[in-house]
Amino acid sequence: MSSKRPKSKEARKSKGKDKSNETNPTPDGGALESVTSPPTGHPDYIFPLVLTSATQELFGCRADEDVTGENPYKLLKKEDIIKDMKTRASVSDFSPVKQLVLDYPEDELLLVFDRDFTYGQSFYLVLTVEAKENILKPSVEGDEEQMKEEEVEEEEMIIPKTPVSHPWISLGSEQEIEEESVTESRPRLRYKISPLLRHCGAPVCFSDRSALDEKEGFVECPSYQDKSFSIREMEKHTAIQASCDTKHSSTQTLWKYPKNMWTQYEPREFSPEEKEHHLRSEHLKNFITSVLIRFEISLQQNYITDVFCDDWTVLCEDDGMLAGKTETQLKEYQTFMDLHFSKEKTISHVHWHPTISGVIAVAMTERLSLEERIDNSTKLLLNPSYILFWNFTDPINPQLQLECPDDVLCFQFCPSDPNIIAGGCMNGQVVLWDISAHVERLQDTRSSSKNISNKLDKNNVTPVVRYCAVSGIENGHKAPITDIQWLPETFELSKLGIPVENPSRISVQLVTCAPDCSVLFWDLRPPRVVSHSLTDVKQKSEEKPLENPHGVPNTFKHLNLTWKPFIRVSLPKIGSSGEYSPLKFSLRDNTVDSPTGDKPPQNTDREEGCGFAQLRVPSAKQQKPLENISTKLYVGTEEGELVYTDWKMEKDNDSGRLLSTKPIHRFPLHDTLVNTVSRSPFFKDIILTVGSSSFAIWKEGVTNGPILMSAFSKKMLTVGHWSLSRPAVFFIGKEDGSIEVWDLLQNTHKPSQSQNISSAGITCIRTSSISSKQHLLAVSDCLGTLHILQIPWTLRRSSNSEKQIVRKYLEKEEERLEYFEKRQIKHEKEKKEMEAEQQRKKTEPVLPLKQEEELEAEALKKYEQFLALEKDILKNMGLLNEMEDSSDIHLRASAADFTVYNDDISTITSMKSRPIKGHLFQAANQKALLDIKGLWDMTGPIARLSCSQMLTDALDVYHREQVSLRTHICAAREISTQNDIYPAEECRV
Amino acid sequence: MLIVLQLYFSFHSNDRQTEEAPVLSDMAEVEDTLKRIQGINGVIGTIVVNAEGIPIKTTLDNSTTVQYAGLLHQLTMKARSTVRDIDPQNDLTFLRIRSKKHEIMVSTDKEYLLIVIQNPAE
C-alpha cells in the first residue's frame, strides 16, 4: 500500500517516504549525481530521471507548468522517446533507459513529476504496465477510500446500519427442505358411504351414542405388509416383434395409344453438278496426287507378296510334306475275300456305305466269256450272284448278302436313304434292294464285336436279302447295264426331262446306261394309272403276306416286273446315222438349295412301310421348273468317244413325237471303250475319262479337246478315280494290278508313283475317309479280292492353296488349248498360202534353180578369193610351210562337205576324187553337223579358222534353214578364237 | 471512265480463260490417277469421299459405295481423332484394314477421303 499511497496525503507520504528512506541508506544526493547508475532507493518498476528543460519542452512536461504537484502524471509515447533517442543519441535524457523503453510492451509510458524528489530526481519513469495502472487508478480511488476511512473512524461511535439484502445462494439446503415436505404423488382416495336402500326414507329416530361404545362405530384400516409382493422375480418372458415399415404408394402412368411409325433412311448424295465441282477442285487434285504414290506402293506390295502370311505354319506344312516323304506308299490295311462267293469271280463294282463307316459293298460277276455264259446259263441261274457287305471288324464273313437276279455290273446307294440300293444287271434289268431290316447288323458289329464272335457259331449264316423289285425285261435295257446313278434329292425330272422341284426331298429317280444306245431315267414312284384304283392297292396289300416267302420288304412291290423307264434318251450320232453306245456317264452334280432349308424326316416315311409306294408322281402343272440345273451329261462310249449331250426331250415338229436332242459335242479320243467318266469332287466342270490305253481330263464347256491327255501306256488302264481329299490327285488302276497315283502338281507326264497291288487287273477303285487321319482306298481286282489300302499322309493332306493352284493349272491348260487352236487355224491359213505360193512357183519353176547355181558359183568364186588371201597371210606369217597340203585338202573337203549338205548328189560325184570322200559322204547322208565339227578337230586350228570362215561365207550365200548350223559354226569359231593361236586380226578375217 | 471499265472487263475475261483451262486438266488428271489405281492388280474398287462421308466418285455400284463410304468415314474419323488425341500435333494419313478377303486402304486429308479396296490374295 505504501507505494500506492504516497501522493494521497502528504502526511502519509512523508511517513512512507521516511520508511523507504530508512530502508534505503543511500543518500539522495548520491543518487542525484549518479544518474546512470541504477538507483537503489526506489522499487524496480520505477526509474528516476533527470529531464533537461529542453526535453521537458519537447515532451510537453515542464515542471510546475505542464505537470504540477497536484497533477504529476504525464503519458509519454514510446515512439516519441525512441525518436528522441535516435535524433539526439547519447545527449537524450532517455538514453540510460533505452533498453527498458524498448522492452516496454505498451505504447505509452507514464512519466511522473517527482516534485518532492521521492526517488531522488525531479521525474521518474514507470517501467511496468501494472505499476502504471496502479499509479493512475488509485490516484483517483485513493481519495475516496481515504474519505471512507475517515468516515469509518467517525462512525465507530454511531449505531450500525440495517444489513443490505443479498441474493440467495444455494448451498444444498433446499434439498433437505424438499425431502421434508409432503407432496401429492397420486390422486386422493375417495370413499363414498351410503346407507342401505331400505333404510332410506324410513323414519329415523336419532339418539345419542358414543363412538367408542360399539364396534360398528368406526372402521380401522391398519397398514400391513403384503406378502405377495415379497416374491423375487426370477424369470421374465419377453417378446419383441420386429416389423418393417410398410408404405402404400401408387402411381399412374400416362396412357398412350400404340401407333405405327416408320422411318426411311436415305444416304446423302451429291448431285452430278456438285460432284463435278468437287472433281474439278484443285484441292482434290492435290490430294489425289499426293496420295497416289502411297497407294501404289501398298497395292503393289499386296500383289507381290502376302505380308500377313504366317511363315511359321507354311514352314510347318512344307516340313510335313518333306517328312511325310518317307511313307508315300499305299499301305495294305485289310483284304476281303470270300471262299464261297467271291472266289473265281470278278468284282465288278465297289461302294462304301455312305453313312456307316467301315462297311463296303462289293458286287460280283462270273468270269466268263459270252459263249461260256450261254453254255452255262442254267448253272448260272441256279447260282445267283451276290453283292457282299464287308465290315472291318470281320474279315472272314460278309455281313450281308444281296441276292441278284443276274450278275450286277454296277450299283449305287440312294443318296437320301442309304438303305435303298439300286443295281444294274447284266441282262439289262434294274434291281432294287431294301436293307433297312439289316442296318442294325451292319451298325452293331462294331460296338458289339464280342457278342458277334460269341454268337458266330450259332449265327454263322450271313443273312441273304432278296431284291425287292426288278424292272420289266421288255422295257429295260437290251444290254448289260454299265452305269447307274441316282438323281440328287433336290430335284426330279418331268416327263420331258425338264428338272422340276422335288417336294418330297427323297431321291426317287435314277439314271442308267447300257451299250444299247440309250440312257434311261427311272422313277421309283408308282405310275399314275396304277395308283388310281384304291381297291387294287388294297387287294395287293392283302395279298402281300401270302406272296412274301423270302421275307422281301414290300417297299417296291408296286414296281416289280412292271417298272419301266419314263425317259429314254437315245444318242444319235453326229453327222451320220446310227447311235452311240454309252458305257459310262457323268451328270453334273446339281445341288439346289432347298427352299425351306430343312430336310424331310426320312425315318417317319420309312416307318410307314412302303414310303416310295405312297409317293405319287405329281402332276406336271404343279411343279415349278428349276432353271439353274444343267441337263447336260457326258457319256463315254464303247468306241472310245466322249459324247456331250442333253437329256431334255424335244418335240419333233413334223410328227409331234418326243425325241432326244442330238449330242452337242463328240470327242473321239480313246481308241477303245471308255471305262471311267468321273467328275472331280472339287471342280464340278472337270471330268476324268479313262480309255484302255490313255486317260484324259476334260473341262465342261471347252470344246477344243481334252485339257490334259496322257501318253499311251503299255498296260491297259482299267479304271480311274479322283482323290476325295486332294484336288490334284487321282488314281488309275491298270490291267497288271498296279495303281498309278497321279499328282497334277508334281508331274503331268508321268505318275508321281506307281505301286503294284494285285496280280490281277484292277476293276474298281473307291476312296473313303473314315476319319481325318485315316483315308482308305478300296481296290478290287479280277480275282474277287478286295484290297483296302491306307492312303499316306502326303496323298490325303491337301495344302491350303492346292485347289487354287490346280484351278490355275487347269486354266492355263485351257488357255494353251485355245492358243493351239488359234495356231492351227493360222497354220492352215499359212499352209494354204504356201500352197498358193508353190502353185504360183510351179508356173515358173526354172528360175530359182538357176539362181541357186549362180549363187553357188559366186560362193565358189568368193571361196577362191578367200583361199588366195589366206594363203598370202599364212605365207607372210610363215606358218604355211608344213601344213599347206593337208589344210588345203581339208578346207576343200569341208567346203565340199557343206555343199553336199545343201545340194546332194552332184557335188558328191564331183568330190569323188578327193581322198576323204567317204567321210564327206557320211556327212552328207547323216546331215550331222558333228561330223563337220569332227573334221575341224582333225584338221587342226588353222584349217578350223579358215574352215569356219568359209562356212560362214557360204552360209551367207546359201542363207536357208541352217540357222542351227550357223550357231554351231559360231560356237566353233568361238572355240578357235579361244584357242588364241592366232592374233585377233586374223580371226576377224 | 469507259477506259477503266474496259480494263476491268478485259481483266475479268482474262481471269476466266486462265481459270478454265487448268480446271479441265484437273478433272482429267484426277480421273487418270483414279484409273491408274483401279488398274493395279487386285483392286476391286476406288471411292472418293468428301469430309462428310458423301461419295464423290466411285467405281463400285451405288449401294456398296454408300455403305463403304458411310462406314469407313466413321472409322477413319475415329482413328483420326485417336491419333490426334494421343498427340495433337500428329495426324492420320493412311489407314489399312486387312480382312480375310480384302484389304481396305483409306487415305485422309482435310476435305477428302480416298478409299481403295483390294483383293490381295490374287
PDB file of N, CA and C in Angstrom, chain A residues 539-596:
ATOM      1  N   GLN A 539     -56.159-104.696-102.405  1.00  0.00           N
ATOM      2  CA  GLN A 539     -56.020-106.117-102.725  1.00  0.00           C
ATOM      3  C   GLN A 539     -54.564-106.553-102.593  1.00  0.00           C
ATOM      4  N   LYS A 540     -53.731-105.717-103.136  1.00  0.00           N
ATOM      5  CA  LYS A 540     -52.303-106.050-103.111  1.00  0.00           C
ATOM      6  C   LYS A 540     -51.815-106.196-101.693  1.00  0.00           C
ATOM      7  N   SER A 541     -52.259-105.254-100.896  1.00  0.00           N
ATOM      8  CA  SER A 541     -51.776-105.291 -99.512  1.00  0.00           C
ATOM      9  C   SER A 541     -52.298-106.533 -98.798  1.00  0.00           C
ATOM     10  N   GLU A 542     -53.463-106.951 -99.189  1.00  0.00           N
ATOM     11  CA  GLU A 542     -53.985-108.184 -98.586  1.00  0.00           C
ATOM     12  C   GLU A 542     -53.190-109.405 -99.052  1.00  0.00           C
ATOM     13  N   GLU A 543     -52.822-109.326-100.285  1.00  0.00           N
ATOM     14  CA  GLU A 543     -52.122-110.485-100.832  1.00  0.00           C
ATOM     15  C   GLU A 543     -50.684-110.579-100.331  1.00  0.00           C
ATOM     16  N   LYS A 544     -50.135-109.438 -99.992  1.00  0.00           N
ATOM     17  CA  LYS A 544     -48.705-109.379 -99.707  1.00  0.00           C
ATOM     18  C   LYS A 544     -48.213-110.466 -98.753  1.00  0.00           C
ATOM     19  N   PRO A 545     -48.847-110.637 -97.618  1.00  0.00           N
ATOM     20  CA  PRO A 545     -48.310-111.624 -96.685  1.00  0.00           C
ATOM     21  C   PRO A 545     -48.154-112.997 -97.311  1.00  0.00           C
ATOM     22  N   LEU A 546     -49.069-113.315 -98.162  1.00  0.00           N
ATOM     23  CA  LEU A 546     -49.001-114.629 -98.789  1.00  0.00           C
ATOM     24  C   LEU A 546     -47.850-114.703 -99.784  1.00  0.00           C
ATOM     25  N   GLU A 547     -47.668-113.590-100.434  1.00  0.00           N
ATOM     26  CA  GLU A 547     -46.704-113.584-101.542  1.00  0.00           C
ATOM     27  C   GLU A 547     -45.275-113.377-101.073  1.00  0.00           C
ATOM     28  N   ASN A 548     -45.051-113.432 -99.823  1.00  0.00           N
ATOM     29  CA  ASN A 548     -43.770-112.961 -99.312  1.00  0.00           C
ATOM     30  C   ASN A 548     -42.947-114.090 -98.706  1.00  0.00           C
ATOM     31  N   PRO A 549     -42.616-115.069 -99.493  1.00  0.00           N
ATOM     32  CA  PRO A 549     -41.942-116.214 -98.911  1.00  0.00           C
ATOM     33  C   PRO A 549     -40.508-115.915 -98.493  1.00  0.00           C
ATOM     34  N   HIS A 550     -39.867-114.966 -99.161  1.00  0.00           N
ATOM     35  CA  HIS A 550     -38.446-114.719 -98.880  1.00  0.00           C
ATOM     36  C   HIS A 550     -38.242-113.622 -97.860  1.00  0.00           C
ATOM     37  N   GLY A 551     -39.322-113.161 -97.302  1.00  0.00           N
ATOM     38  CA  GLY A 551     -39.172-112.048 -96.361  1.00  0.00           C
ATOM     39  C   GLY A 551     -38.745-110.777 -97.056  1.00  0.00           C
ATOM     40  N   VAL A 552     -39.215-110.605 -98.245  1.00  0.00           N
ATOM     41  CA  VAL A 552     -38.815-109.425 -99.006  1.00  0.00           C
ATOM     42  C   VAL A 552     -39.614-108.229 -98.511  1.00  0.00           C
ATOM     43  N   PRO A 553     -38.961-107.186 -98.135  1.00  0.00           N
ATOM     44  CA  PRO A 553     -39.732-105.985 -97.785  1.00  0.00           C
ATOM     45  C   PRO A 553     -40.468-105.469 -99.017  1.00  0.00           C
ATOM     46  N   ASN A 554     -41.696-105.075 -98.804  1.00  0.00           N
ATOM     47  CA  ASN A 554     -42.504-104.703 -99.975  1.00  0.00           C
ATOM     48  C   ASN A 554     -42.396-103.223-100.307  1.00  0.00           C
ATOM     49  N   THR A 555     -41.207-102.693-100.135  1.00  0.00           N
ATOM     50  CA  THR A 555     -41.008-101.282-100.437  1.00  0.00           C
ATOM     51  C   THR A 555     -41.327-100.968-101.897  1.00  0.00           C
ATOM     52  N   PHE A 556     -40.926-101.861-102.748  1.00  0.00           N
ATOM     53  CA  PHE A 556     -41.086-101.574-104.179  1.00  0.00           C
ATOM     54  C   PHE A 556     -41.972-102.602-104.862  1.00  0.00           C
ATOM     55  N   LYS A 557     -42.880-103.108-104.083  1.00  0.00           N
ATOM     56  CA  LYS A 557     -43.762-104.132-104.644  1.00  0.00           C
ATOM     57  C   LYS A 557     -44.467-103.617-105.905  1.00  0.00           C
ATOM     58  N   HIS A 558     -44.790-102.341-105.807  1.00  0.00           N
ATOM     59  CA  HIS A 558     -45.567-101.759-106.898  1.00  0.00           C
ATOM     60  C   HIS A 558     -44.798-101.718-108.202  1.00  0.00           C
ATOM     61  N   LEU A 559     -43.500-101.913-108.115  1.00  0.00           N
ATOM     62  CA  LEU A 559     -42.691-101.762-109.320  1.00  0.00           C
ATOM     63  C   LEU A 559     -42.306-103.104-109.935  1.00  0.00           C
ATOM     64  N   ASN A 560     -42.333-104.123-109.103  1.00  0.00           N
ATOM     65  CA  ASN A 560     -41.734-105.385-109.517  1.00  0.00           C
ATOM     66  C   ASN A 560     -42.264-105.854-110.874  1.00  0.00           C
ATOM     67  N   LEU A 561     -41.344-106.053-111.749  1.00  0.00           N
ATOM     68  CA  LEU A 561     -41.574-106.612-113.080  1.00  0.00           C
ATOM     69  C   LEU A 561     -42.402-105.745-114.011  1.00  0.00           C
ATOM     70  N   THR A 562     -42.948-104.658-113.473  1.00  0.00           N
ATOM     71  CA  THR A 562     -43.699-103.776-114.368  1.00  0.00           C
ATOM     72  C   THR A 562     -42.999-102.443-114.553  1.00  0.00           C
ATOM     73  N   TRP A 563     -41.946-102.294-113.847  1.00  0.00           N
ATOM     74  CA  TRP A 563     -41.240-100.999-113.820  1.00  0.00           C
ATOM     75  C   TRP A 563     -40.678-100.692-115.201  1.00  0.00           C
ATOM     76  N   LYS A 564     -40.914 -99.487-115.622  1.00  0.00           N
ATOM     77  CA  LYS A 564     -40.332 -99.087-116.898  1.00  0.00           C
ATOM     78  C   LYS A 564     -39.842 -97.648-116.825  1.00  0.00           C
ATOM     79  N   PRO A 565     -38.882 -97.357-117.627  1.00  0.00           N
ATOM     80  CA  PRO A 565     -38.317 -96.010-117.569  1.00  0.00           C
ATOM     81  C   PRO A 565     -39.303 -94.970-118.071  1.00  0.00           C
ATOM     82  N   PHE A 566     -39.187 -93.772-117.580  1.00  0.00           N
ATOM     83  CA  PHE A 566     -40.082 -92.703-118.048  1.00  0.00           C
ATOM     84  C   PHE A 566     -39.413 -91.804-119.077  1.00  0.00           C
ATOM     85  N   ILE A 567     -38.120 -91.870-119.171  1.00  0.00           N
ATOM     86  CA  ILE A 567     -37.447 -91.129-120.256  1.00  0.00           C
ATOM     87  C   ILE A 567     -36.432 -92.064-120.885  1.00  0.00           C
ATOM     88  N   ARG A 568     -36.399 -92.053-122.155  1.00  0.00           N
ATOM     89  CA  ARG A 568     -35.375 -92.811-122.866  1.00  0.00           C
ATOM     90  C   ARG A 568     -34.612 -91.828-123.743  1.00  0.00           C
ATOM     91  N   VAL A 569     -33.360 -91.646-123.398  1.00  0.00           N
ATOM     92  CA  VAL A 569     -32.543 -90.724-124.178  1.00  0.00           C
ATOM     93  C   VAL A 569     -31.705 -91.554-125.136  1.00  0.00           C
ATOM     94  N   SER A 570     -31.924 -91.336-126.395  1.00  0.00           N
ATOM     95  CA  SER A 570     -31.100 -92.036-127.372  1.00  0.00           C
ATOM     96  C   SER A 570     -29.959 -91.117-127.770  1.00  0.00           C
ATOM     97  N   LEU A 571     -28.925 -91.695-128.287  1.00  0.00           N
ATOM     98  CA  LEU A 571     -27.740 -90.911-128.609  1.00  0.00           C
ATOM     99  C   LEU A 571     -27.441 -91.016-130.105  1.00  0.00           C
ATOM    100  N   PRO A 572     -28.187 -90.286-130.907  1.00  0.00           N
ATOM    101  CA  PRO A 572     -27.940 -90.355-132.352  1.00  0.00           C
ATOM    102  C   PRO A 572     -26.574 -89.773-132.679  1.00  0.00           C
ATOM    103  N   LYS A 573     -25.930 -90.392-133.617  1.00  0.00           N
ATOM    104  CA  LYS A 573     -24.576 -89.948-133.971  1.00  0.00           C
ATOM    105  C   LYS A 573     -24.608 -88.613-134.679  1.00  0.00           C
ATOM    106  N   ILE A 574     -23.584 -87.871-134.453  1.00  0.00           N
ATOM    107  CA  ILE A 574     -23.495 -86.579-135.128  1.00  0.00           C
ATOM    108  C   ILE A 574     -23.000 -86.826-136.535  1.00  0.00           C
ATOM    109  N   GLY A 575     -23.718 -86.329-137.455  1.00  0.00           N
ATOM    110  CA  GLY A 575     -23.241 -86.346-138.836  1.00  0.00           C
ATOM    111  C   GLY A 575     -23.427 -87.667-139.547  1.00  0.00           C
ATOM    112  N   SER A 576     -23.828 -88.680-138.846  1.00  0.00           N
ATOM    113  CA  SER A 576     -24.038 -89.933-139.562  1.00  0.00           C
ATOM    114  C   SER A 576     -25.182 -90.679-138.885  1.00  0.00           C
ATOM    115  N   SER A 577     -25.646 -91.698-139.532  1.00  0.00           N
ATOM    116  CA  SER A 577     -26.728 -92.458-138.935  1.00  0.00           C
ATOM    117  C   SER A 577     -26.146 -93.387-137.871  1.00  0.00           C
ATOM    118  N   GLY A 578     -27.024 -93.949-137.083  1.00  0.00           N
ATOM    119  CA  GLY A 578     -26.561 -94.818-136.011  1.00  0.00           C
ATOM    120  C   GLY A 578     -26.562 -94.094-134.686  1.00  0.00           C
ATOM    121  N   GLU A 579     -26.210 -94.811-133.665  1.00  0.00           N
ATOM    122  CA  GLU A 579     -26.247 -94.213-132.341  1.00  0.00           C
ATOM    123  C   GLU A 579     -24.986 -94.583-131.588  1.00  0.00           C
ATOM    124  N   TYR A 580     -24.653 -93.739-130.615  1.00  0.00           N
ATOM    125  CA  TYR A 580     -23.523 -94.049-129.762  1.00  0.00           C
ATOM    126  C   TYR A 580     -23.951 -95.078-128.734  1.00  0.00           C
ATOM    127  N   SER A 581     -23.030 -95.928-128.369  1.00  0.00           N
ATOM    128  CA  SER A 581     -23.359 -96.906-127.336  1.00  0.00           C
ATOM    129  C   SER A 581     -22.645 -96.523-126.051  1.00  0.00           C
ATOM    130  N   PRO A 582     -23.370 -96.012-125.106  1.00  0.00           N
ATOM    131  CA  PRO A 582     -22.729 -95.498-123.901  1.00  0.00           C
ATOM    132  C   PRO A 582     -22.292 -96.614-122.951  1.00  0.00           C
ATOM    133  N   LEU A 583     -21.221 -96.380-122.278  1.00  0.00           N
ATOM    134  CA  LEU A 583     -20.758 -97.298-121.247  1.00  0.00           C
ATOM    135  C   LEU A 583     -20.818 -96.645-119.867  1.00  0.00           C
ATOM    136  N   LYS A 584     -20.355 -95.433-119.831  1.00  0.00           N
ATOM    137  CA  LYS A 584     -20.340 -94.713-118.556  1.00  0.00           C
ATOM    138  C   LYS A 584     -20.876 -93.310-118.810  1.00  0.00           C
ATOM    139  N   PHE A 585     -21.406 -92.699-117.781  1.00  0.00           N
ATOM    140  CA  PHE A 585     -21.861 -91.316-117.940  1.00  0.00           C
ATOM    141  C   PHE A 585     -21.580 -90.539-116.673  1.00  0.00           C
ATOM    142  N   SER A 586     -21.672 -89.256-116.815  1.00  0.00           N
ATOM    143  CA  SER A 586     -21.461 -88.394-115.662  1.00  0.00           C
ATOM    144  C   SER A 586     -22.431 -87.228-115.743  1.00  0.00           C
ATOM    145  N   LEU A 587     -23.206 -87.071-114.692  1.00  0.00           N
ATOM    146  CA  LEU A 587     -24.137 -85.944-114.614  1.00  0.00           C
ATOM    147  C   LEU A 587     -23.454 -84.811-113.890  1.00  0.00           C
ATOM    148  N   ARG A 588     -23.887 -83.650-114.209  1.00  0.00           N
ATOM    149  CA  ARG A 588     -23.372 -82.509-113.439  1.00  0.00           C
ATOM    150  C   ARG A 588     -23.984 -82.589-112.044  1.00  0.00           C
ATOM    151  N   ASP A 589     -23.132 -82.375-111.055  1.00  0.00           N
ATOM    152  CA  ASP A 589     -23.607 -82.503-109.682  1.00  0.00           C
ATOM    153  C   ASP A 589     -24.416 -81.263-109.321  1.00  0.00           C
ATOM    154  N   ASN A 590     -25.702 -81.345-109.583  1.00  0.00           N
ATOM    155  CA  ASN A 590     -26.557 -80.183-109.352  1.00  0.00           C
ATOM    156  C   ASN A 590     -27.023 -80.172-107.909  1.00  0.00           C
ATOM    157  N   THR A 591     -26.562 -79.229-107.193  1.00  0.00           N
ATOM    158  CA  THR A 591     -27.085 -79.102-105.836  1.00  0.00           C
ATOM    159  C   THR A 591     -27.907 -77.837-105.780  1.00  0.00           C
ATOM    160  N   VAL A 592     -29.129 -77.999-105.372  1.00  0.00           N
ATOM    161  CA  VAL A 592     -30.027 -76.859-105.283  1.00  0.00           C
ATOM    162  C   VAL A 592     -30.355 -76.657-103.818  1.00  0.00           C
ATOM    163  N   ASP A 593     -30.220 -75.438-103.390  1.00  0.00           N
ATOM    164  CA  ASP A 593     -30.609 -75.160-102.005  1.00  0.00           C
ATOM    165  C   ASP A 593     -32.107 -75.360-101.877  1.00  0.00           C
ATOM    166  N   SER A 594     -32.468 -76.155-100.909  1.00  0.00           N
ATOM    167  CA  SER A 594     -33.894 -76.404-100.743  1.00  0.00           C
ATOM    168  C   SER A 594     -34.548 -75.122-100.253  1.00  0.00           C
ATOM    169  N   PRO A 595     -35.696 -74.804-100.792  1.00  0.00           N
ATOM    170  CA  PRO A 595     -36.317 -73.520-100.458  1.00  0.00           C
ATOM    171  C   PRO A 595     -36.669 -73.406 -98.977  1.00  0.00           C
ATOM    172  N   THR A 596     -37.042 -74.500 -98.369  1.00  0.00           N
ATOM    173  CA  THR A 596     -37.389 -74.422 -96.950  1.00  0.00           C
ATOM    174  C   THR A 596     -36.167 -74.588 -96.079  1.00  0.00           C
TER     175      THR A 596
END
